[in-house]
Amino acid sequence: MKKSVFILMIIWFALNCAGAEIKSLSDVFYLGKGILDQDKDGLADRIALCIVIPDEPSAFEIVAASDIAARANFDSLVVD
C-alpha cells in the first residue's frame, strides 16, 4: 500500500510540475513533457520534474526516486 501511494504521488507531482499531458510514468521522459528543449535544437536541455519523497522514506522509496532522477538526468544535457 505504501509503495503504491508513493508511486501515485510521483505521478501526480510530475503531472503538475511538467504541465504537459502525461498518461504513464514513461511519458515523463519524453521531450516536451518532463524533459524540455528550451533552445529548440532537438536536444533536451532542462528537467521539468519534481520528485517528492516522505520525511522517513523506505529503501524502496529512495531507490525509486533515485532511479527516476538518474533517468531524467541521463536523458538531458543538464550540467547544473
C-alpha positions as a Markdown table, in Angstrom:
| # | Residue | x | y | z |
|---|---|---|---|---|
| 1 | Met | 0.0 | 0.0 | 0.0 |
| 2 | Lys | 2.8 | 2.4 | 0.9 |
| 3 | Lys | 4.6 | 1.7 | -2.3 |
| 4 | Ser | 1.6 | 2.4 | -4.5 |
| 5 | Val | 0.9 | 5.7 | -2.6 |
| 6 | Phe | 4.4 | 6.8 | -3.2 |
| 7 | Ile | 4.3 | 6.0 | -6.9 |
| 8 | Leu | 0.9 | 7.8 | -7.2 |
| 9 | Met | 2.5 | 10.9 | -5.5 |
| 10 | Ile | 5.3 | 10.9 | -8.0 |
| 11 | Ile | 3.0 | 10.7 | -11.0 |
| 12 | Trp | 0.7 | 13.4 | -9.5 |
| 13 | Phe | 3.6 | 15.8 | -8.9 |
| 14 | Ala | 5.1 | 15.0 | -12.3 |
| 15 | Leu | 1.8 | 15.9 | -13.9 |
| 16 | Asn | 1.5 | 19.2 | -12.0 |
| 17 | Cys | 5.2 | 20.2 | -12.5 |
| 18 | Ala | 5.6 | 19.3 | -16.1 |
| 19 | Gly | 2.4 | 21.0 | -17.3 |
| 20 | Ala | 2.0 | 18.5 | -20.2 |
| 21 | Glu | -0.4 | 15.6 | -20.6 |
| 22 | Ile | 1.2 | 12.5 | -19.1 |
| 23 | Lys | -0.6 | 9.2 | -19.2 |
| 24 | Ser | 2.1 | 6.9 | -17.8 |
| 25 | Leu | 5.4 | 7.1 | -16.0 |
| 26 | Ser | 7.3 | 6.6 | -19.2 |
| 27 | Asp | 5.7 | 9.7 | -20.7 |
| 28 | Val | 7.6 | 11.8 | -18.1 |
| 29 | Phe | 10.8 | 11.1 | -20.0 |
| 30 | Tyr | 9.6 | 12.3 | -23.4 |
| 31 | Leu | 10.9 | 15.6 | -24.8 |
| 32 | Gly | 8.4 | 18.3 | -24.1 |
| 33 | Lys | 6.9 | 16.7 | -21.1 |
| 34 | Gly | 9.3 | 16.1 | -18.2 |
| 35 | Ile | 12.3 | 16.8 | -20.2 |
| 36 | Leu | 12.3 | 20.2 | -22.1 |
| 37 | Asp | 14.1 | 21.6 | -25.1 |
| 38 | Gln | 14.3 | 25.3 | -24.4 |
| 39 | Asp | 16.6 | 26.3 | -27.3 |
| 40 | Lys | 14.6 | 24.3 | -29.9 |
| 41 | Asp | 17.7 | 22.4 | -31.2 |
| 42 | Gly | 16.0 | 19.0 | -30.7 |
| 43 | Leu | 18.2 | 18.1 | -27.7 |
| 44 | Ala | 16.9 | 18.1 | -24.2 |
| 45 | Asp | 18.5 | 20.7 | -22.0 |
| 46 | Arg | 16.2 | 21.2 | -19.0 |
| 47 | Ile | 14.5 | 18.9 | -16.5 |
| 48 | Ala | 10.9 | 19.8 | -15.5 |
| 49 | Leu | 10.2 | 17.3 | -12.8 |
| 50 | Cys | 9.5 | 17.4 | -9.1 |
| 51 | Ile | 10.4 | 14.3 | -7.1 |
| 52 | Val | 8.8 | 14.2 | -3.6 |
| 53 | Ile | 9.8 | 11.7 | -1.0 |
| 54 | Pro | 8.4 | 11.3 | 2.5 |
| 55 | Asp | 10.2 | 12.5 | 5.6 |
| 56 | Glu | 11.2 | 9.0 | 6.6 |
| 57 | Pro | 11.5 | 7.1 | 3.3 |
| 58 | Ser | 11.9 | 3.4 | 3.0 |
| 59 | Ala | 14.7 | 1.8 | 1.0 |
| 60 | Phe | 12.2 | 1.2 | -1.9 |
| 61 | Glu | 11.2 | 4.9 | -2.0 |
| 62 | Ile | 14.8 | 6.1 | -2.0 |
| 63 | Val | 15.7 | 3.7 | -4.8 |
| 64 | Ala | 12.6 | 4.6 | -6.9 |
| 65 | Ala | 13.3 | 8.3 | -6.5 |
| 66 | Ser | 17.0 | 7.9 | -7.3 |
| 67 | Asp | 16.2 | 5.8 | -10.4 |
| 68 | Ile | 13.7 | 8.4 | -11.7 |
| 69 | Ala | 16.2 | 11.3 | -11.0 |
| 70 | Ala | 19.1 | 9.4 | -12.7 |
| 71 | Arg | 17.0 | 8.6 | -15.8 |
| 72 | Ala | 15.8 | 12.2 | -16.2 |
| 73 | Asn | 19.4 | 13.4 | -15.8 |
| 74 | Phe | 20.8 | 11.0 | -18.4 |
| 75 | Asp | 18.0 | 12.0 | -20.9 |
| 76 | Ser | 19.0 | 15.6 | -20.7 |
| 77 | Leu | 22.1 | 17.7 | -21.2 |
| 78 | Val | 21.8 | 19.4 | -17.8 |
| 79 | Val | 25.1 | 20.2 | -16.2 |
| 80 | Asp | 23.8 | 22.2 | -13.2 |
